mmCIF file with all atom_site columns, C-alpha atoms and ligand atoms in Angstrom:
data_model
loop_
_atom_site.group_PDB
_atom_site.id
_atom_site.type_symbol
_atom_site.label_atom_id
_atom_site.label_alt_id
_atom_site.label_comp_id
_atom_site.label_asym_id
_atom_site.label_entity_id
_atom_site.label_seq_id
_atom_site.pdbx_PDB_ins_code
_atom_site.Cartn_x
_atom_site.Cartn_y
_atom_site.Cartn_z
_atom_site.occupancy
_atom_site.B_iso_or_equiv
_atom_site.pdbx_formal_charge
_atom_site.auth_seq_id
_atom_site.auth_comp_id
_atom_site.auth_asym_id
_atom_site.auth_atom_id
_atom_site.pdbx_PDB_model_num
ATOM   1   C  CA  . MET G 1 1   ? 84.285 1.844  177.861 1.00 0.00 ? 1   MET G CA  1
ATOM   2   C  CA  . ASN G 1 2   ? 83.688 2.091  174.013 1.00 0.00 ? 2   ASN G CA  1
ATOM   3   C  CA  . TYR G 1 3   ? 81.688 4.491  171.909 1.00 0.00 ? 3   TYR G CA  1
ATOM   4   C  CA  . SER G 1 4   ? 80.312 4.576  168.659 1.00 0.00 ? 4   SER G CA  1
ATOM   5   C  CA  . GLY G 1 5   ? 79.812 8.134  167.891 1.00 0.00 ? 5   GLY G CA  1
ATOM   6   C  CA  . ILE G 1 6   ? 79.512 11.630 169.357 1.00 0.00 ? 6   ILE G CA  1
ATOM   7   C  CA  . LYS G 1 7   ? 76.508 14.047 168.032 1.00 0.00 ? 7   LYS G CA  1
ATOM   8   C  CA  . TYR G 1 8   ? 77.209 17.657 168.758 1.00 0.00 ? 8   TYR G CA  1
ATOM   9   C  CA  . ALA G 1 9   ? 74.117 19.832 168.373 1.00 0.00 ? 9   ALA G CA  1
ATOM   10  C  CA  . ASP G 1 10  ? 71.860 17.072 168.127 1.00 0.00 ? 10  ASP G CA  1
ATOM   11  C  CA  . MET G 1 11  ? 68.127 18.056 168.346 1.00 0.00 ? 11  MET G CA  1
ATOM   12  C  CA  . ILE G 1 12  ? 66.698 14.525 167.932 1.00 0.00 ? 12  ILE G CA  1
ATOM   13  C  CA  . ASN G 1 13  ? 67.650 12.613 170.954 1.00 0.00 ? 13  ASN G CA  1
ATOM   14  C  CA  . GLY G 1 14  ? 66.072 14.666 174.228 1.00 0.00 ? 14  GLY G CA  1
ATOM   15  C  CA  . LYS G 1 15  ? 64.938 18.419 174.832 1.00 0.00 ? 15  LYS G CA  1
ATOM   16  C  CA  . GLY G 1 16  ? 66.581 20.894 172.947 1.00 0.00 ? 16  GLY G CA  1
ATOM   17  C  CA  . ILE G 1 17  ? 69.982 21.394 171.268 1.00 0.00 ? 17  ILE G CA  1
ATOM   18  C  CA  . ARG G 1 18  ? 72.221 18.634 172.966 1.00 0.00 ? 18  ARG G CA  1
ATOM   19  C  CA  . VAL G 1 19  ? 75.186 16.584 172.864 1.00 0.00 ? 19  VAL G CA  1
ATOM   20  C  CA  . SER G 1 20  ? 74.660 12.726 172.504 1.00 0.00 ? 20  SER G CA  1
ATOM   21  C  CA  . LEU G 1 21  ? 77.182 10.238 173.520 1.00 0.00 ? 21  LEU G CA  1
ATOM   22  C  CA  . PHE G 1 22  ? 76.562 6.539  171.709 1.00 0.00 ? 22  PHE G CA  1
ATOM   23  C  CA  . VAL G 1 23  ? 78.141 3.851  173.920 1.00 0.00 ? 23  VAL G CA  1
ATOM   24  C  CA  . SER G 1 24  ? 78.871 0.296  173.038 1.00 0.00 ? 24  SER G CA  1
ATOM   25  C  CA  . GLY G 1 25  ? 77.571 -2.827 174.724 1.00 0.00 ? 25  GLY G CA  1
ATOM   26  C  CA  . CYS G 1 26  ? 74.078 -4.127 174.993 1.00 0.00 ? 26  CYS G CA  1
ATOM   27  C  CA  . THR G 1 27  ? 72.445 -7.328 176.032 1.00 0.00 ? 27  THR G CA  1
ATOM   28  C  CA  . HIS G 1 28  ? 68.991 -6.957 175.137 1.00 0.00 ? 28  HIS G CA  1
ATOM   29  C  CA  . CYS G 1 29  ? 68.866 -7.812 171.035 1.00 0.00 ? 29  CYS G CA  1
ATOM   30  C  CA  . CYS G 1 30  ? 65.721 -5.792 170.459 1.00 0.00 ? 30  CYS G CA  1
ATOM   31  C  CA  . LYS G 1 31  ? 64.112 -7.025 166.882 1.00 0.00 ? 31  LYS G CA  1
ATOM   32  C  CA  . ASN G 1 32  ? 64.967 -4.488 164.428 1.00 0.00 ? 32  ASN G CA  1
ATOM   33  C  CA  . CYS G 1 33  ? 67.212 -2.404 166.792 1.00 0.00 ? 33  CYS G CA  1
ATOM   34  C  CA  . PHE G 1 34  ? 68.441 0.736  164.954 1.00 0.00 ? 34  PHE G CA  1
ATOM   35  C  CA  . ASN G 1 35  ? 71.809 0.312  166.270 1.00 0.00 ? 35  ASN G CA  1
ATOM   36  C  CA  . GLU G 1 36  ? 72.786 -3.374 166.145 1.00 0.00 ? 36  GLU G CA  1
ATOM   37  C  CA  . GLU G 1 37  ? 76.537 -2.710 165.553 1.00 0.00 ? 37  GLU G CA  1
ATOM   38  C  CA  . THR G 1 38  ? 76.802 -1.341 169.133 1.00 0.00 ? 38  THR G CA  1
ATOM   39  C  CA  . TRP G 1 39  ? 75.669 -4.441 170.776 1.00 0.00 ? 39  TRP G CA  1
ATOM   40  C  CA  . LYS G 1 40  ? 79.446 -5.474 171.088 1.00 0.00 ? 40  LYS G CA  1
ATOM   41  C  CA  . GLU G 1 41  ? 81.430 -3.670 173.855 1.00 0.00 ? 41  GLU G CA  1
ATOM   42  C  CA  . THR G 1 42  ? 84.293 -3.466 171.642 1.00 0.00 ? 42  THR G CA  1
ATOM   43  C  CA  . TYR G 1 43  ? 82.522 -1.661 168.809 1.00 0.00 ? 43  TYR G CA  1
ATOM   44  C  CA  . GLY G 1 44  ? 84.090 1.781  168.037 1.00 0.00 ? 44  GLY G CA  1
ATOM   45  C  CA  . ASN G 1 45  ? 86.865 3.503  169.828 1.00 0.00 ? 45  ASN G CA  1
ATOM   46  C  CA  . LYS G 1 46  ? 87.964 4.001  173.468 1.00 0.00 ? 46  LYS G CA  1
ATOM   47  C  CA  . PHE G 1 47  ? 86.144 6.723  175.443 1.00 0.00 ? 47  PHE G CA  1
ATOM   48  C  CA  . THR G 1 48  ? 89.410 8.286  177.245 1.00 0.00 ? 48  THR G CA  1
ATOM   49  C  CA  . GLU G 1 49  ? 89.767 11.571 178.917 1.00 0.00 ? 49  GLU G CA  1
ATOM   50  C  CA  . LYS G 1 50  ? 90.241 13.275 175.500 1.00 0.00 ? 50  LYS G CA  1
ATOM   51  C  CA  . GLU G 1 51  ? 86.588 12.749 174.752 1.00 0.00 ? 51  GLU G CA  1
ATOM   52  C  CA  . GLU G 1 52  ? 85.365 13.921 177.992 1.00 0.00 ? 52  GLU G CA  1
ATOM   53  C  CA  . ASP G 1 53  ? 87.431 17.024 177.884 1.00 0.00 ? 53  ASP G CA  1
ATOM   54  C  CA  . GLU G 1 54  ? 86.095 17.582 174.312 1.00 0.00 ? 54  GLU G CA  1
ATOM   55  C  CA  . ILE G 1 55  ? 82.743 17.175 175.245 1.00 0.00 ? 55  ILE G CA  1
ATOM   56  C  CA  . ILE G 1 56  ? 82.743 19.654 177.914 1.00 0.00 ? 56  ILE G CA  1
ATOM   57  C  CA  . GLU G 1 57  ? 85.057 22.018 176.413 1.00 0.00 ? 57  GLU G CA  1
ATOM   58  C  CA  . TYR G 1 58  ? 82.317 22.005 173.396 1.00 0.00 ? 58  TYR G CA  1
ATOM   59  C  CA  . PHE G 1 59  ? 79.750 23.253 176.099 1.00 0.00 ? 59  PHE G CA  1
ATOM   60  C  CA  . LYS G 1 60  ? 81.987 25.808 177.780 1.00 0.00 ? 60  LYS G CA  1
ATOM   61  C  CA  . LYS G 1 61  ? 82.229 27.138 173.949 1.00 0.00 ? 61  LYS G CA  1
ATOM   62  C  CA  . TYR G 1 62  ? 78.429 26.994 173.089 1.00 0.00 ? 62  TYR G CA  1
ATOM   63  C  CA  . GLY G 1 63  ? 77.034 26.693 176.623 1.00 0.00 ? 63  GLY G CA  1
ATOM   64  C  CA  . LYS G 1 64  ? 74.168 29.163 176.118 1.00 0.00 ? 64  LYS G CA  1
ATOM   65  C  CA  . THR G 1 65  ? 72.611 27.344 173.183 1.00 0.00 ? 65  THR G CA  1
ATOM   66  C  CA  . ILE G 1 66  ? 73.495 23.669 174.174 1.00 0.00 ? 66  ILE G CA  1
ATOM   67  C  CA  . ARG G 1 67  ? 70.842 22.501 176.725 1.00 0.00 ? 67  ARG G CA  1
ATOM   68  C  CA  . GLY G 1 68  ? 72.624 18.945 177.847 1.00 0.00 ? 68  GLY G CA  1
ATOM   69  C  CA  . LEU G 1 69  ? 73.852 15.817 177.520 1.00 0.00 ? 69  LEU G CA  1
ATOM   70  C  CA  . SER G 1 70  ? 72.444 12.744 176.053 1.00 0.00 ? 70  SER G CA  1
ATOM   71  C  CA  . LEU G 1 71  ? 73.600 8.933  176.945 1.00 0.00 ? 71  LEU G CA  1
ATOM   72  C  CA  . LEU G 1 72  ? 72.339 6.403  174.507 1.00 0.00 ? 72  LEU G CA  1
ATOM   73  C  CA  . GLY G 1 73  ? 73.750 3.458  173.331 1.00 0.00 ? 73  GLY G CA  1
ATOM   74  C  CA  . GLY G 1 74  ? 73.962 0.498  172.580 1.00 0.00 ? 74  GLY G CA  1
ATOM   75  C  CA  . ASP G 1 75  ? 72.860 0.513  176.517 1.00 0.00 ? 75  ASP G CA  1
ATOM   76  C  CA  . PRO G 1 76  ? 74.477 3.200  178.701 1.00 0.00 ? 76  PRO G CA  1
ATOM   77  C  CA  . THR G 1 77  ? 73.363 0.716  181.757 1.00 0.00 ? 77  THR G CA  1
ATOM   78  C  CA  . TYR G 1 78  ? 75.281 -2.221 180.328 1.00 0.00 ? 78  TYR G CA  1
ATOM   79  C  CA  . PRO G 1 79  ? 77.537 -3.292 183.406 1.00 0.00 ? 79  PRO G CA  1
ATOM   80  C  CA  . LYS G 1 80  ? 80.923 -2.161 182.040 1.00 0.00 ? 80  LYS G CA  1
ATOM   81  C  CA  . ASN G 1 81  ? 79.726 1.261  181.154 1.00 0.00 ? 81  ASN G CA  1
ATOM   82  C  CA  . ILE G 1 82  ? 78.548 2.022  184.503 1.00 0.00 ? 82  ILE G CA  1
ATOM   83  C  CA  . LYS G 1 83  ? 81.674 3.018  186.098 1.00 0.00 ? 83  LYS G CA  1
ATOM   84  C  CA  . PRO G 1 84  ? 83.277 5.032  183.438 1.00 0.00 ? 84  PRO G CA  1
ATOM   85  C  CA  . LEU G 1 85  ? 79.955 6.909  182.867 1.00 0.00 ? 85  LEU G CA  1
ATOM   86  C  CA  . LEU G 1 86  ? 79.843 7.829  186.839 1.00 0.00 ? 86  LEU G CA  1
ATOM   87  C  CA  . LYS G 1 87  ? 83.229 9.323  186.337 1.00 0.00 ? 87  LYS G CA  1
ATOM   88  C  CA  . PHE G 1 88  ? 82.604 11.227 183.283 1.00 0.00 ? 88  PHE G CA  1
ATOM   89  C  CA  . ILE G 1 89  ? 79.072 12.364 184.787 1.00 0.00 ? 89  ILE G CA  1
ATOM   90  C  CA  . LYS G 1 90  ? 80.939 13.758 187.913 1.00 0.00 ? 90  LYS G CA  1
ATOM   91  C  CA  . LYS G 1 91  ? 83.268 15.485 185.868 1.00 0.00 ? 91  LYS G CA  1
ATOM   92  C  CA  . PHE G 1 92  ? 81.009 16.950 183.604 1.00 0.00 ? 92  PHE G CA  1
ATOM   93  C  CA  . LYS G 1 93  ? 78.771 18.312 186.293 1.00 0.00 ? 93  LYS G CA  1
ATOM   94  C  CA  . GLU G 1 94  ? 81.731 19.752 188.170 1.00 0.00 ? 94  GLU G CA  1
ATOM   95  C  CA  . ASN G 1 95  ? 82.338 21.872 185.136 1.00 0.00 ? 95  ASN G CA  1
ATOM   96  C  CA  . LEU G 1 96  ? 78.608 22.273 183.849 1.00 0.00 ? 96  LEU G CA  1
ATOM   97  C  CA  . PRO G 1 97  ? 76.006 22.127 187.228 1.00 0.00 ? 97  PRO G CA  1
ATOM   98  C  CA  . ASP G 1 98  ? 73.123 23.679 184.966 1.00 0.00 ? 98  ASP G CA  1
ATOM   99  C  CA  . LYS G 1 99  ? 72.915 21.278 182.268 1.00 0.00 ? 99  LYS G CA  1
ATOM   100 C  CA  . ASP G 1 100 ? 70.534 18.167 182.193 1.00 0.00 ? 100 ASP G CA  1
ATOM   101 C  CA  . ILE G 1 101 ? 71.251 14.734 181.618 1.00 0.00 ? 101 ILE G CA  1
ATOM   102 C  CA  . TRP G 1 102 ? 69.265 12.362 179.641 1.00 0.00 ? 102 TRP G CA  1
ATOM   103 C  CA  . ILE G 1 103 ? 69.838 8.663  179.332 1.00 0.00 ? 103 ILE G CA  1
ATOM   104 C  CA  . TRP G 1 104 ? 68.209 5.664  177.623 1.00 0.00 ? 104 TRP G CA  1
ATOM   105 C  CA  . SER G 1 105 ? 68.254 1.908  178.752 1.00 0.00 ? 105 SER G CA  1
ATOM   106 C  CA  . GLY G 1 106 ? 66.822 -1.184 177.692 1.00 0.00 ? 106 GLY G CA  1
ATOM   107 C  CA  . PHE G 1 107 ? 65.932 -2.115 181.217 1.00 0.00 ? 107 PHE G CA  1
ATOM   108 C  CA  . THR G 1 108 ? 62.736 -0.763 182.622 1.00 0.00 ? 108 THR G CA  1
ATOM   109 C  CA  . TRP G 1 109 ? 62.396 1.631  185.448 1.00 0.00 ? 109 TRP G CA  1
ATOM   110 C  CA  . GLU G 1 110 ? 61.438 -1.128 187.843 1.00 0.00 ? 110 GLU G CA  1
ATOM   111 C  CA  . GLU G 1 111 ? 64.330 -3.479 186.812 1.00 0.00 ? 111 GLU G CA  1
ATOM   112 C  CA  . ILE G 1 112 ? 66.762 -0.275 187.273 1.00 0.00 ? 112 ILE G CA  1
ATOM   113 C  CA  . LEU G 1 113 ? 65.433 0.243  191.000 1.00 0.00 ? 113 LEU G CA  1
ATOM   114 C  CA  . GLU G 1 114 ? 66.137 -3.437 191.658 1.00 0.00 ? 114 GLU G CA  1
ATOM   115 C  CA  . ASP G 1 115 ? 70.092 -3.169 190.577 1.00 0.00 ? 115 ASP G CA  1
ATOM   116 C  CA  . GLU G 1 116 ? 71.984 -1.364 192.914 1.00 0.00 ? 116 GLU G CA  1
ATOM   117 C  CA  . ASN G 1 117 ? 74.830 -0.663 190.229 1.00 0.00 ? 117 ASN G CA  1
ATOM   118 C  CA  . ARG G 1 118 ? 72.248 0.461  187.662 1.00 0.00 ? 118 ARG G CA  1
ATOM   119 C  CA  . PHE G 1 119 ? 70.319 2.570  189.746 1.00 0.00 ? 119 PHE G CA  1
ATOM   120 C  CA  . SER G 1 120 ? 73.885 4.326  190.751 1.00 0.00 ? 120 SER G CA  1
ATOM   121 C  CA  . LEU G 1 121 ? 73.982 5.656  187.369 1.00 0.00 ? 121 LEU G CA  1
ATOM   122 C  CA  . ILE G 1 122 ? 70.185 6.242  186.827 1.00 0.00 ? 122 ILE G CA  1
ATOM   123 C  CA  . LYS G 1 123 ? 69.971 8.460  189.892 1.00 0.00 ? 123 LYS G CA  1
ATOM   124 C  CA  . GLU G 1 124 ? 72.555 11.078 188.644 1.00 0.00 ? 124 GLU G CA  1
ATOM   125 C  CA  . CYS G 1 125 ? 70.501 11.762 185.520 1.00 0.00 ? 125 CYS G CA  1
ATOM   126 C  CA  . ASP G 1 126 ? 67.552 13.557 185.079 1.00 0.00 ? 126 ASP G CA  1
ATOM   127 C  CA  . ILE G 1 127 ? 65.250 11.744 182.430 1.00 0.00 ? 127 ILE G CA  1
ATOM   128 C  CA  . LEU G 1 128 ? 65.284 8.320  181.747 1.00 0.00 ? 128 LEU G CA  1
ATOM   129 C  CA  . ILE G 1 129 ? 63.590 6.542  178.524 1.00 0.00 ? 129 ILE G CA  1
ATOM   130 C  CA  . ASP G 1 130 ? 63.324 3.259  179.583 1.00 0.00 ? 130 ASP G CA  1
ATOM   131 C  CA  . GLY G 1 131 ? 62.481 -0.545 178.339 1.00 0.00 ? 131 GLY G CA  1
ATOM   132 C  CA  . LYS G 1 132 ? 63.537 -2.459 175.413 1.00 0.00 ? 132 LYS G CA  1
ATOM   133 C  CA  . TYR G 1 133 ? 62.488 -1.256 171.659 1.00 0.00 ? 133 TYR G CA  1
ATOM   134 C  CA  . ILE G 1 134 ? 59.636 -3.540 170.963 1.00 0.00 ? 134 ILE G CA  1
ATOM   135 C  CA  . ASP G 1 135 ? 59.566 -3.536 166.915 1.00 0.00 ? 135 ASP G CA  1
ATOM   136 C  CA  . ASN G 1 136 ? 55.535 -4.565 167.141 1.00 0.00 ? 136 ASN G CA  1
ATOM   137 C  CA  . LEU G 1 137 ? 54.888 -1.476 169.332 1.00 0.00 ? 137 LEU G CA  1
ATOM   138 C  CA  . LYS G 1 138 ? 56.594 1.050  166.970 1.00 0.00 ? 138 LYS G CA  1
ATOM   139 C  CA  . ASP G 1 139 ? 55.085 4.615  166.958 1.00 0.00 ? 139 ASP G CA  1
ATOM   140 C  CA  . LEU G 1 140 ? 57.145 7.110  164.477 1.00 0.00 ? 140 LEU G CA  1
ATOM   141 C  CA  . ASN G 1 141 ? 54.793 9.871  166.134 1.00 0.00 ? 141 ASN G CA  1
ATOM   142 C  CA  . LEU G 1 142 ? 56.744 9.280  169.447 1.00 0.00 ? 142 LEU G CA  1
ATOM   143 C  CA  . LYS G 1 143 ? 59.104 11.936 170.662 1.00 0.00 ? 143 LYS G CA  1
ATOM   144 C  CA  . TRP G 1 144 ? 62.379 10.388 171.750 1.00 0.00 ? 144 TRP G CA  1
ATOM   145 C  CA  . ARG G 1 145 ? 61.533 6.733  171.773 1.00 0.00 ? 145 ARG G CA  1
ATOM   146 C  CA  . GLY G 1 146 ? 60.814 4.036  169.348 1.00 0.00 ? 146 GLY G CA  1
ATOM   147 C  CA  . SER G 1 147 ? 58.059 2.092  170.560 1.00 0.00 ? 147 SER G CA  1
ATOM   148 C  CA  . SER G 1 148 ? 54.873 2.785  172.969 1.00 0.00 ? 148 SER G CA  1
ATOM   149 C  CA  . ASN G 1 149 ? 56.040 0.700  175.685 1.00 0.00 ? 149 ASN G CA  1
ATOM   150 C  CA  . GLN G 1 150 ? 59.099 3.005  176.304 1.00 0.00 ? 150 GLN G CA  1
ATOM   151 C  CA  . ARG G 1 151 ? 58.729 5.714  178.955 1.00 0.00 ? 151 ARG G CA  1
ATOM   152 C  CA  . VAL G 1 152 ? 60.148 9.252  179.519 1.00 0.00 ? 152 VAL G CA  1
ATOM   153 C  CA  . ILE G 1 153 ? 60.334 9.489  182.955 1.00 0.00 ? 153 ILE G CA  1
ATOM   154 C  CA  . ASP G 1 154 ? 61.409 12.325 185.272 1.00 0.00 ? 154 ASP G CA  1
ATOM   155 C  CA  . ILE G 1 155 ? 63.989 10.662 187.166 1.00 0.00 ? 155 ILE G CA  1
ATOM   156 C  CA  . LYS G 1 156 ? 64.068 13.139 190.329 1.00 0.00 ? 156 LYS G CA  1
ATOM   157 C  CA  . LYS G 1 157 ? 60.414 13.641 190.569 1.00 0.00 ? 157 LYS G CA  1
ATOM   158 C  CA  . SER G 1 158 ? 59.858 9.987  190.463 1.00 0.00 ? 158 SER G CA  1
ATOM   159 C  CA  . LEU G 1 159 ? 62.113 9.149  193.314 1.00 0.00 ? 159 LEU G CA  1
ATOM   160 C  CA  . GLU G 1 160 ? 60.587 12.220 195.298 1.00 0.00 ? 160 GLU G CA  1
ATOM   161 C  CA  . LYS G 1 161 ? 57.233 10.752 195.058 1.00 0.00 ? 161 LYS G CA  1
ATOM   162 C  CA  . ASN G 1 162 ? 58.147 7.473  194.962 1.00 0.00 ? 162 ASN G CA  1
ATOM   163 C  CA  . LYS G 1 163 ? 55.915 6.618  191.872 1.00 0.00 ? 163 LYS G CA  1
ATOM   164 C  CA  . ILE G 1 164 ? 56.885 7.140  188.216 1.00 0.00 ? 164 ILE G CA  1
ATOM   165 C  CA  . VAL G 1 165 ? 56.469 10.785 187.132 1.00 0.00 ? 165 VAL G CA  1
ATOM   166 C  CA  . GLU G 1 166 ? 56.537 10.907 183.300 1.00 0.00 ? 166 GLU G CA  1
ATOM   167 C  CA  . TYR G 1 167 ? 57.990 13.890 181.864 1.00 0.00 ? 167 TYR G CA  1
ATOM   168 C  CA  . ILE G 1 168 ? 55.750 16.091 179.515 1.00 0.00 ? 168 ILE G CA  1
HETATM 169 S  S1  . LIG C 2 .   ? 68.287 -1.604 173.638 1.00 0.00 ? 201 LIG C S1  1
HETATM 170 FE FE1 . LIG C 2 .   ? 68.481 -0.236 172.468 1.00 0.00 ? 201 LIG C FE1 1
HETATM 171 S  S2  . LIG C 2 .   ? 70.594 -0.775 171.565 1.00 0.00 ? 201 LIG C S2  1
HETATM 172 FE FE2 . LIG C 2 .   ? 69.817 -2.484 172.732 1.00 0.00 ? 201 LIG C FE2 1
HETATM 173 S  S3  . LIG C 2 .   ? 69.104 -3.788 171.390 1.00 0.00 ? 201 LIG C S3  1
HETATM 174 FE FE3 . LIG C 2 .   ? 67.560 -2.354 172.117 1.00 0.00 ? 201 LIG C FE3 1
HETATM 175 S  S4  . LIG C 2 .   ? 67.236 -0.765 170.774 1.00 0.00 ? 201 LIG C S4  1
HETATM 176 FE FE4 . LIG C 2 .   ? 69.212 -1.842 170.271 1.00 0.00 ? 201 LIG C FE4 1
#
């Protein structure tokens, strides 16, 4: 898996102060995508154990002030990203069990539920921002998403209640 960047102390992508990992690879081709270069799975650098450990060490150093990890892209649910992200999440949780994980996907909640592979990744996370970016639904007042079709979903509660529970 390749990644285009890691943003430390990110206050935009998710609640609180976070570490954001931007992975490469996306098939959605949304019009006016904010990060078009990341569509190519080969864009950026290889995400290796070195980067995994750097992120974990950063949390250990600044743990109290950093709330969690955000996974963006590209699309973290792009097929080739699922296995490496699952591996990283497992290690992340073993080291930092009290941190939350937010994930963005161009697929909707309903589409993810129908795809075993994508679901295996989503269910390890806490919050999902779902769906493609739709340019004519763009709304700059929205938090954590670009267009009004996208939802901020509490994954655990939604699975528990068997219906979408949006995160407030
Ligand atoms: S899903 Fe995200 S990265 Fe992919 S094309 Fe749409 S806006 Fe761009």
